[in-house]
């Protein structure tokens, strides 16, 4: 079918012979291949009958779509030989561009031949290399503005990704702190980042086992890290040994203070000390002990100091005259008599601390009146203090009468001179009735003065002869030749009727009470 420009062409242009049927049907039968056999003879692949000169070939039907600047390029710039076997790799056309590139020098740097990694068809000069996509080193912040050769001075393929590979010189030149002298780690990212190389982003609190607080926050790194940063000891004394040695109030060396500085000091300020005697020791400071200068008690060191009162107060113990603690052999347990509120006023309680409570006239008496020599072991017997009183009695001579020395039997602490013993009331009437003025000493009746319960009647009365007495009392019930038997019938010095004694025999105790 004749379409397009074929409608207006003279028949002889295509039908050269008189026989019309032998005319060729293919374009090449009329149109010679002017492409020097580079292209095949399928003219209709690129041309049509509307206009021969206007190429209608759709390059998208191939494996290489034309985009960007490729749409404007003359075909023979890429297809220099065989159109069908033209390679699609960028380098096949752009090898000369690759070799000529000097910024950076692709050949010297051994750039890969995959041009599409860095270039595109829109603009060859504007590279679109995605460092984050094609490498393991993402470019961020300051790294995004650097020229490639800053990091890639040699082979791009073999460039190290460690910071120190580019920043070694900076590491070596840094003096504050001196990285080389301090043997700082070459892992730059520990202290620096891509946003801002200076100042350091190193966080001592999260990056080490020694968080910085108080005065340490502003301290110059070199104050503590004088040599190797990585191996700097964390013990306070490693930095503050000079302070420890120089301190005189109190003198840490002389006092043998612990070198665990944190026991007494904080990072906020070494002075004043935070040491709390109440919580840090088993000897809380109270009352008069509060505010006492440390060295008053800690004369020979702080650690291991005795908590016994006498360890500090031995001088006072030895000097006391009233009462003389040494001579009296007082206990050295000071707390028995003293407290930390008022040392000089004794808190000793005779009533609760000893077996001899002070009552009556004993209250308020001078200790030395009873404790003439020693305090511990002083006898609690009245006679030990009242022997003179016993010996000096005139109205009723205790010594002549051989009274027992058990003073409390007759005397009390309330009224010593007024005896509370009443022989007539409590025992047998000797100051009244028939026995009045019939005796001289107690020994007249009480032959055993060590036991006043024992007494004798027959020393003064008849019946000194037992046989005679037995014969007279033969009919008396419960009779025996004893003083107690006498008292049974003669209580209070009165003679009971014989019939009452005979008909109603009584035991000794009952008879005495009658």
Coordinates of C-alpha atoms in Angstrom, one line a residue:
X1 CA 0.0 0.0 0.0
X2 CA 1.2 3.4 -0.9
X3 CA 1.1 5.7 2.2
X4 CA 2.7 9.0 3.0
X5 CA 5.3 10.2 0.5
X6 CA 4.9 7.0 -1.5
X7 CA 1.7 8.4 -2.9
X8 CA 3.4 11.1 -4.8
X9 CA 6.5 9.3 -6.1
X10 CA 6.8 8.4 -9.8
X11 CA 6.2 4.7 -10.4
X12 CA 9.5 4.4 -12.2
X13 CA 11.3 5.3 -9.0
X14 CA 10.4 2.0 -7.5
X15 CA 9.4 0.0 -10.7
X16 CA 12.5 0.3 -12.8
X17 CA 11.5 -2.4 -15.3
X18 CA 8.4 -2.7 -17.3
X19 CA 7.3 -5.7 -15.3
X20 CA 5.6 -4.2 -12.3
X21 CA 5.3 -7.4 -10.4
X22 CA 9.0 -7.8 -9.8
X23 CA 9.4 -4.6 -7.8
X24 CA 10.8 -5.3 -4.3
X25 CA 8.6 -4.8 -1.2
X26 CA 11.4 -4.0 1.3
X27 CA 12.7 -0.4 1.8
X28 CA 16.3 -1.5 1.0
X29 CA 15.2 -2.5 -2.5
X30 CA 14.7 1.2 -3.2
X31 CA 16.7 2.9 -0.5
X32 CA 20.4 2.1 -0.3
X33 CA 22.1 1.5 3.1
X34 CA 24.0 4.6 3.6
X35 CA 25.2 3.5 7.1
X36 CA 28.2 1.6 5.7
X37 CA 26.6 -1.6 6.8
X38 CA 26.9 -0.6 10.4
X39 CA 23.2 -0.9 10.7
X40 CA 21.0 -3.7 9.3
X41 CA 18.8 -3.3 6.2
X42 CA 15.6 -2.9 8.3
X43 CA 15.0 0.7 7.3
X44 CA 11.5 0.6 8.8
X45 CA 13.1 0.2 12.2
X46 CA 14.1 3.9 12.1
X47 CA 12.3 5.4 9.1
X48 CA 8.7 5.8 7.9
X49 CA 6.9 6.8 4.6
X50 CA 5.8 10.1 6.1
X51 CA 9.3 11.6 6.2
X52 CA 12.5 9.7 5.6
X53 CA 14.8 12.2 7.3
X54 CA 12.9 12.2 10.6
X55 CA 14.1 9.2 12.6
X56 CA 11.3 7.4 14.5
X57 CA 13.4 4.7 16.2
X58 CA 12.4 4.1 19.8
X59 CA 15.6 3.4 21.7
X60 CA 13.4 2.4 24.7
X61 CA 12.7 -0.9 22.8
X62 CA 16.3 -1.8 23.5
X63 CA 17.9 -2.7 26.8
X64 CA 19.3 0.8 27.1
X65 CA 16.7 3.6 27.4
X66 CA 17.9 7.0 26.4
X67 CA 17.6 9.6 29.2
X68 CA 18.9 13.0 29.9
X69 CA 21.8 14.1 27.8
X70 CA 21.8 10.7 26.0
X71 CA 18.6 11.9 24.1
X72 CA 20.6 14.7 22.4
X73 CA 23.7 12.6 21.5
X74 CA 24.3 11.7 17.8
X75 CA 23.8 7.9 17.4
X76 CA 27.2 7.4 15.9
X77 CA 28.8 8.8 19.1
X78 CA 27.9 5.6 20.9
X79 CA 27.4 3.3 18.0
X80 CA 30.7 3.6 16.3
X81 CA 30.6 0.1 14.9
X82 CA 27.8 -2.4 15.1
X83 CA 24.6 -1.0 16.4
X84 CA 23.4 -4.4 17.6
X85 CA 26.4 -5.2 19.6
X86 CA 27.1 -1.8 21.1
X87 CA 28.0 -2.3 24.8
X88 CA 25.7 -0.6 27.4
X89 CA 28.5 0.0 30.0
X90 CA 29.1 3.7 30.5
X91 CA 32.9 3.1 30.4
X92 CA 32.6 1.9 26.8
X93 CA 31.8 5.5 25.7
X94 CA 33.3 7.4 28.6
X95 CA 36.7 5.7 29.0
X96 CA 38.4 8.8 27.8
X97 CA 36.5 10.9 30.3
X98 CA 37.6 8.5 33.0
X99 CA 41.2 8.8 31.9
X100 CA 41.1 12.5 31.6
X101 CA 39.5 13.2 35.0
X102 CA 41.9 14.9 37.4
X103 CA 39.6 16.1 40.2
X104 CA 39.9 13.6 41.4
X105 CA 42.3 11.6 39.3
X106 CA 40.3 8.5 38.5
X107 CA 43.2 6.6 37.1
X108 CA 45.7 7.2 39.9
X109 CA 43.1 6.6 42.5
X110 CA 42.0 3.4 40.8
X111 CA 38.4 4.4 40.6
X112 CA 36.0 1.6 39.7
X113 CA 34.8 1.6 36.1
X114 CA 31.1 1.7 37.1
X115 CA 30.6 5.3 36.1
X116 CA 26.9 5.2 37.2
X117 CA 28.1 5.0 40.8
X118 CA 29.0 8.6 40.6
X119 CA 27.6 10.1 37.4
X120 CA 24.2 10.2 35.7
X121 CA 22.8 11.0 32.3
X122 CA 21.4 14.4 33.3
X123 CA 24.8 15.9 34.1
X124 CA 28.1 14.2 33.8
X125 CA 29.9 16.8 35.9
X126 CA 27.5 16.7 38.9
X127 CA 28.3 13.4 40.6
X128 CA 25.6 11.6 42.5
X129 CA 27.8 9.1 44.3
X130 CA 26.0 8.0 47.5
X131 CA 28.8 7.4 50.0
X132 CA 26.3 5.9 52.5
X133 CA 24.8 3.5 50.0
X134 CA 28.0 2.3 48.3
X135 CA 30.3 2.3 51.3
X136 CA 30.3 1.3 55.0
X137 CA 31.2 4.8 56.0
X138 CA 28.2 7.2 56.0
X139 CA 29.0 10.8 55.5
X140 CA 27.3 13.1 58.0
X141 CA 27.7 16.7 59.3
X142 CA 31.2 18.0 58.6
X143 CA 32.2 15.1 56.4
X144 CA 29.6 16.0 53.9
X145 CA 31.3 19.3 53.0
X146 CA 34.8 17.8 52.5
X147 CA 36.4 17.1 49.1
X148 CA 37.0 13.5 48.3
X149 CA 40.7 13.8 48.3
X150 CA 40.8 15.0 51.9
X151 CA 40.1 11.4 53.0
X152 CA 41.0 9.6 49.8
X153 CA 44.6 10.7 49.0
X154 CA 45.4 7.4 47.4
X155 CA 43.4 4.4 46.4
X156 CA 39.7 5.0 47.0
X157 CA 39.0 1.3 47.3
X158 CA 41.5 0.8 50.1
X159 CA 40.8 3.8 52.2
X160 CA 40.5 3.0 55.9
X161 CA 37.3 4.0 57.7
X162 CA 38.9 4.6 61.2
X163 CA 39.0 8.3 62.2
X164 CA 42.7 8.1 63.1
X165 CA 43.6 7.2 59.5
X166 CA 42.7 10.8 58.6
X167 CA 43.2 12.5 62.0
X168 CA 46.5 11.0 63.1
X169 CA 48.3 14.3 62.6
X170 CA 45.7 16.1 64.7
X171 CA 46.2 13.4 67.4
X172 CA 49.9 14.0 67.4
X173 CA 49.8 17.8 67.4
X174 CA 47.2 18.1 70.2
X175 CA 48.7 19.4 73.4
X176 CA 45.7 20.1 75.6
X177 CA 45.7 17.4 76.6
X178 CA 48.8 15.9 75.0
X179 CA 47.3 12.8 73.4
X180 CA 50.6 11.1 72.7
X181 CA 52.1 11.8 76.1
X182 CA 49.0 10.7 77.9
X183 CA 48.7 7.6 75.7
X184 CA 45.1 8.5 74.8
X185 CA 43.1 6.0 72.9
X186 CA 43.2 6.4 69.1
X187 CA 39.4 5.7 68.9
X188 CA 38.7 9.3 68.1
X189 CA 34.9 8.8 68.2
X190 CA 35.2 8.3 72.0
X191 CA 35.7 12.1 72.4
X192 CA 34.9 13.7 69.0
X193 CA 32.1 13.6 66.5
X194 CA 31.5 14.7 62.9
X195 CA 29.4 17.7 64.0
X196 CA 32.1 19.5 65.9
X197 CA 35.7 18.3 66.4
X198 CA 36.2 20.8 69.2
X199 CA 35.3 20.8 72.1
X200 CA 35.4 17.1 73.0
X201 CA 32.1 15.3 73.5
X202 CA 33.7 12.8 75.9
X203 CA 31.4 12.2 78.8
X204 CA 33.4 11.2 81.8
X205 CA 30.3 10.1 83.7
X206 CA 29.0 7.6 81.1
X207 CA 32.3 6.7 79.5
X208 CA 34.2 5.8 82.6
X209 CA 33.7 4.1 86.0
X210 CA 34.5 7.5 87.7
X211 CA 31.7 10.0 87.3
X212 CA 32.7 13.7 87.8
X213 CA 30.9 15.6 90.5
X214 CA 31.5 18.9 92.4
X215 CA 34.9 20.4 91.9
X216 CA 36.0 17.5 89.6
X217 CA 33.7 18.8 86.9
X218 CA 35.9 21.9 86.3
X219 CA 39.2 20.3 87.0
X220 CA 41.8 20.3 84.1
X221 CA 42.1 16.7 82.7
X222 CA 45.9 16.8 83.2
X223 CA 45.5 17.4 86.9
X224 CA 44.4 13.8 87.3
X225 CA 45.6 12.2 84.1
X226 CA 49.3 13.1 84.2
X227 CA 50.4 10.0 82.2
X228 CA 48.2 7.3 80.8
X229 CA 44.6 8.3 80.6
X230 CA 43.3 4.8 80.2
X231 CA 45.1 3.5 83.4
X232 CA 44.6 6.4 85.7
X233 CA 43.7 5.1 89.2
X234 CA 40.4 6.2 90.7
X235 CA 41.5 6.2 94.3
X236 CA 41.3 9.8 95.7
X237 CA 44.7 9.5 97.3
X238 CA 46.3 8.9 93.8
X239 CA 45.7 12.6 93.1
X240 CA 45.5 14.0 96.7
X241 CA 48.5 12.4 98.3
X242 CA 50.2 15.8 98.5
X243 CA 47.2 17.2 100.3
X244 CA 47.2 14.2 102.7
X245 CA 50.8 14.7 103.5
X246 CA 50.6 18.5 103.9
X247 CA 47.5 18.7 106.1
X248 CA 48.4 19.6 109.7
X249 CA 45.0 20.3 111.3
X250 CA 44.8 17.5 112.0
X251 CA 48.1 16.1 111.0
X252 CA 47.0 13.1 108.8
X253 CA 50.4 11.4 108.7
X254 CA 51.1 11.7 112.5
X255 CA 47.5 10.6 113.3
X256 CA 47.8 7.7 110.8
X257 CA 44.6 8.7 109.1
X258 CA 43.2 6.3 106.5
X259 CA 44.0 7.2 102.9
X260 CA 40.4 6.5 102.0
X261 CA 39.8 10.3 101.5
X262 CA 36.1 9.8 100.7
X263 CA 35.5 8.8 104.4
X264 CA 35.9 12.4 105.4
X265 CA 35.8 14.5 102.2
X266 CA 33.5 15.1 99.3
X267 CA 34.1 16.3 95.7
X268 CA 32.2 19.5 96.6
X269 CA 35.0 20.7 98.8
X270 CA 37.7 19.0 100.9
X271 CA 37.1 21.4 103.8
X272 CA 35.2 21.2 106.1
X273 CA 35.3 17.4 106.6
X274 CA 32.1 15.5 106.2
X275 CA 33.2 12.9 108.7
X276 CA 30.4 12.1 111.2
X277 CA 31.8 10.6 114.3
X278 CA 28.3 9.5 115.3
X279 CA 27.6 7.3 112.2
X280 CA 31.1 6.4 111.1
X281 CA 32.3 5.0 114.5
X282 CA 30.9 3.1 117.4
X283 CA 31.5 6.0 119.7
X284 CA 28.9 8.7 119.1
X285 CA 29.8 12.2 120.4
X286 CA 27.3 13.7 122.8
X287 CA 27.0 16.5 125.3
X288 CA 30.5 17.6 126.5
X289 CA 32.2 15.5 123.8
X290 CA 30.7 17.6 121.1
X291 CA 33.2 20.2 119.8
X292 CA 36.2 18.7 121.5
X293 CA 39.3 19.0 119.3
X294 CA 40.0 15.7 117.7
X295 CA 43.6 15.5 118.9
X296 CA 42.5 15.8 122.6
X297 CA 41.3 12.2 122.4
X298 CA 43.3 10.9 119.4
X299 CA 46.8 11.6 120.7
X300 CA 48.4 8.5 119.1
X301 CA 46.4 7.9 116.0
X302 CA 42.8 7.7 115.0
X303 CA 42.3 4.2 113.8
X304 CA 42.0 1.6 116.6
X305 CA 41.4 4.2 119.4
X306 CA 40.0 2.8 122.5
X307 CA 36.4 3.9 123.4
X308 CA 36.9 3.3 127.2
X309 CA 36.6 6.5 129.2
X310 CA 39.7 5.7 131.2
X311 CA 41.8 5.8 128.0
X312 CA 41.3 9.6 127.9
X313 CA 40.6 10.3 131.6
X314 CA 43.3 8.3 133.3
X315 CA 45.0 11.6 134.3
X316 CA 41.8 12.8 136.0
X317 CA 41.5 9.4 137.7
X318 CA 45.0 9.7 139.1
X319 CA 44.7 13.3 140.2
X320 CA 41.4 13.1 142.0
X321 CA 42.0 13.7 145.8
X322 CA 38.4 13.7 147.0
X323 CA 37.8 10.8 147.0
X324 CA 41.3 9.5 146.1
X325 CA 40.5 7.1 143.3
X326 CA 43.9 5.5 143.3
X327 CA 44.1 5.0 147.1
X328 CA 40.5 3.9 147.2
X329 CA 41.1 1.4 144.4
X330 CA 38.1 2.8 142.5
X331 CA 36.9 0.9 139.4
X332 CA 38.3 2.4 136.2
X333 CA 34.9 2.1 134.6
X334 CA 34.3 5.8 134.7
X335 CA 30.7 5.6 133.4
X336 CA 29.7 4.0 136.7
X337 CA 30.0 7.4 138.4
X338 CA 30.3 10.0 135.6
X339 CA 28.6 10.9 132.4
X340 CA 29.4 13.1 129.4
X341 CA 27.0 15.9 130.5
X342 CA 28.9 16.8 133.7
X343 CA 32.1 15.0 134.6
X344 CA 32.7 16.5 138.0
X345 CA 29.3 15.8 139.4
X346 CA 29.2 12.0 140.1
X347 CA 26.1 10.1 139.0
X348 CA 26.9 7.2 141.3
X349 CA 23.8 5.8 142.9
X350 CA 24.7 3.9 146.1
X351 CA 21.2 2.5 146.4
X352 CA 21.0 0.8 142.9
X353 CA 24.7 0.1 142.4
X354 CA 25.5 -1.5 145.7
X355 CA 23.9 -3.9 148.2
X356 CA 23.9 -1.2 150.9
X357 CA 21.2 1.4 150.1
X358 CA 21.6 4.7 151.9
X359 CA 18.7 5.6 154.1
X360 CA 18.0 7.9 157.0
X361 CA 21.1 9.6 158.4
X362 CA 23.3 7.8 155.9
X363 CA 21.9 10.0 153.1
X364 CA 24.3 12.9 152.3
X365 CA 27.0 11.6 154.6
X366 CA 30.6 12.1 153.4
X367 CA 31.8 9.0 151.6
X368 CA 35.1 9.0 153.5
X369 CA 33.3 8.5 156.9
X370 CA 32.5 4.9 155.8
X371 CA 35.1 4.4 153.1
X372 CA 38.2 5.3 155.0
X373 CA 40.5 3.1 152.9
X374 CA 39.1 1.4 149.9
X375 CA 35.6 1.8 148.4
X376 CA 35.3 -1.6 146.8
X377 CA 35.0 -4.4 149.5
X378 CA 33.9 -2.0 152.3
X379 CA 32.0 -4.0 154.9
X380 CA 28.3 -3.3 155.1
X381 CA 28.1 -4.3 158.8
X382 CA 27.1 -1.3 161.0
X383 CA 29.8 -2.2 163.6
X384 CA 32.6 -1.6 161.0
X385 CA 31.7 2.1 161.2
X386 CA 30.1 2.3 164.6
X387 CA 32.6 0.5 166.8
X388 CA 33.5 3.7 168.7
X389 CA 29.8 4.3 169.3
X390 CA 29.5 0.7 170.7
X391 CA 32.6 1.1 172.9
X392 CA 31.7 4.6 174.2
X393 CA 28.2 3.8 175.4
X394 CA 28.0 4.8 179.1
X395 CA 24.4 4.5 180.2
X396 CA 24.3 1.0 179.0
X397 CA 27.8 -0.2 178.4
X398 CA 27.6 -2.4 175.3
X399 CA 31.2 -3.6 175.9
X400 CA 30.7 -4.5 179.6
X401 CA 27.3 -6.0 178.9
X402 CA 28.8 -7.8 176.0
X403 CA 26.0 -6.7 173.6
X404 CA 26.1 -8.3 170.2
X405 CA 27.7 -6.2 167.5
X406 CA 24.7 -6.6 165.3
X407 CA 23.7 -2.9 165.7
X408 CA 20.7 -3.1 163.5
X409 CA 19.0 -5.2 166.1
X410 CA 18.6 -2.1 168.3
X411 CA 19.4 0.9 166.1
X412 CA 18.2 2.3 162.8
X413 CA 19.6 4.8 160.3
X414 CA 16.8 7.2 161.2
X415 CA 17.6 7.6 164.9
X416 CA 20.8 6.0 166.1
X417 CA 20.8 7.2 169.7
X418 CA 17.2 6.3 170.3
X419 CA 17.2 2.5 170.3
X420 CA 14.3 0.7 169.0
X421 CA 14.9 -2.4 171.1
X422 CA 12.5 -3.0 174.0
X423 CA 13.3 -6.0 176.1
X424 CA 10.2 -5.7 178.2
X425 CA 7.9 -5.3 175.3
X426 CA 9.4 -7.6 172.8
X427 CA 10.9 -10.3 175.0
X428 CA 11.1 -10.8 178.8
X429 CA 10.5 -7.9 181.3
X430 CA 13.8 -7.2 182.9
X431 CA 13.4 -3.5 183.6
X432 CA 10.1 -3.9 185.4
X433 CA 8.3 -6.3 187.6
X434 CA 10.2 -8.9 189.6
X435 CA 13.4 -8.7 187.6
X436 CA 13.9 -5.0 187.9
X437 CA 17.4 -4.2 189.2
X438 CA 18.0 -7.9 189.7
X439 CA 20.8 -8.1 187.0
X440 CA 23.8 -6.1 186.1
X441 CA 24.9 -7.3 182.6
X442 CA 23.2 -9.2 179.8
X443 CA 25.6 -11.9 180.5
X444 CA 23.8 -12.6 183.8
X445 CA 21.1 -14.4 181.8
X446 CA 22.6 -14.7 178.3
X447 CA 25.7 -16.8 178.9
X448 CA 26.3 -17.1 175.1
X449 CA 26.6 -13.5 173.9
X450 CA 27.0 -14.6 170.3
X451 CA 23.5 -16.1 170.5
X452 CA 21.0 -14.1 172.6
X453 CA 18.3 -16.5 171.9
X454 CA 19.9 -18.8 174.4
X455 CA 19.4 -17.8 178.1
X456 CA 19.6 -19.3 181.6
X457 CA 17.3 -19.0 184.6
X458 CA 19.0 -21.3 187.1
X459 CA 22.0 -19.1 187.5
X460 CA 20.0 -16.8 189.8
X461 CA 17.0 -19.0 190.8
X462 CA 16.7 -22.1 193.0
X463 CA 16.7 -25.5 191.6
X464 CA 20.3 -25.5 190.8
X465 CA 20.2 -29.1 191.6
X466 CA 18.5 -31.0 188.8
X467 CA 17.3 -33.9 190.9
X468 CA 15.6 -31.6 193.3
X469 CA 14.0 -29.6 190.5
X470 CA 12.9 -32.8 188.8
X471 CA 11.2 -34.0 192.0
X472 CA 9.4 -30.7 192.5
X473 CA 8.1 -30.6 188.9
X474 CA 7.3 -34.3 188.5
X475 CA 3.6 -33.6 187.9
X476 CA 4.2 -30.7 185.5
X477 CA 3.4 -31.5 181.9
X478 CA 6.2 -31.2 179.4
X479 CA 8.7 -30.3 182.1
X480 CA 12.4 -30.4 181.3
X481 CA 15.4 -29.1 183.2
X482 CA 15.9 -26.2 180.7
X483 CA 15.4 -22.4 180.7
X484 CA 12.8 -22.7 178.0
X485 CA 10.8 -25.0 180.2
X486 CA 11.1 -22.5 183.0
X487 CA 9.7 -19.8 180.7
X488 CA 6.8 -22.0 179.8
X489 CA 5.5 -21.9 183.4
X490 CA 6.8 -18.5 184.3
X491 CA 6.2 -16.2 181.3
X492 CA 6.9 -12.5 182.0
X493 CA 8.1 -13.6 185.4
X494 CA 4.6 -14.7 186.5
X495 CA 3.9 -18.2 188.0
X496 CA 1.0 -20.0 186.3
X497 CA -1.4 -22.1 188.4
X498 CA -0.3 -25.7 188.5
X499 CA -3.7 -26.9 187.3
X500 CA -3.5 -24.9 184.1
X501 CA -0.1 -26.3 183.5
X502 CA -1.2 -29.9 184.1
X503 CA -4.5 -30.0 182.3
X504 CA -3.4 -28.1 179.2
X505 CA 0.1 -29.0 178.1
X506 CA 1.5 -26.5 175.7
X507 CA 4.4 -26.6 173.2
X508 CA 7.3 -24.3 173.9
X509 CA 6.5 -21.7 171.2
X510 CA 2.8 -21.6 172.3
X511 CA 3.8 -21.3 175.9
X512 CA 6.2 -18.5 175.3
X513 CA 3.5 -16.5 173.3
X514 CA 1.1 -17.0 176.2

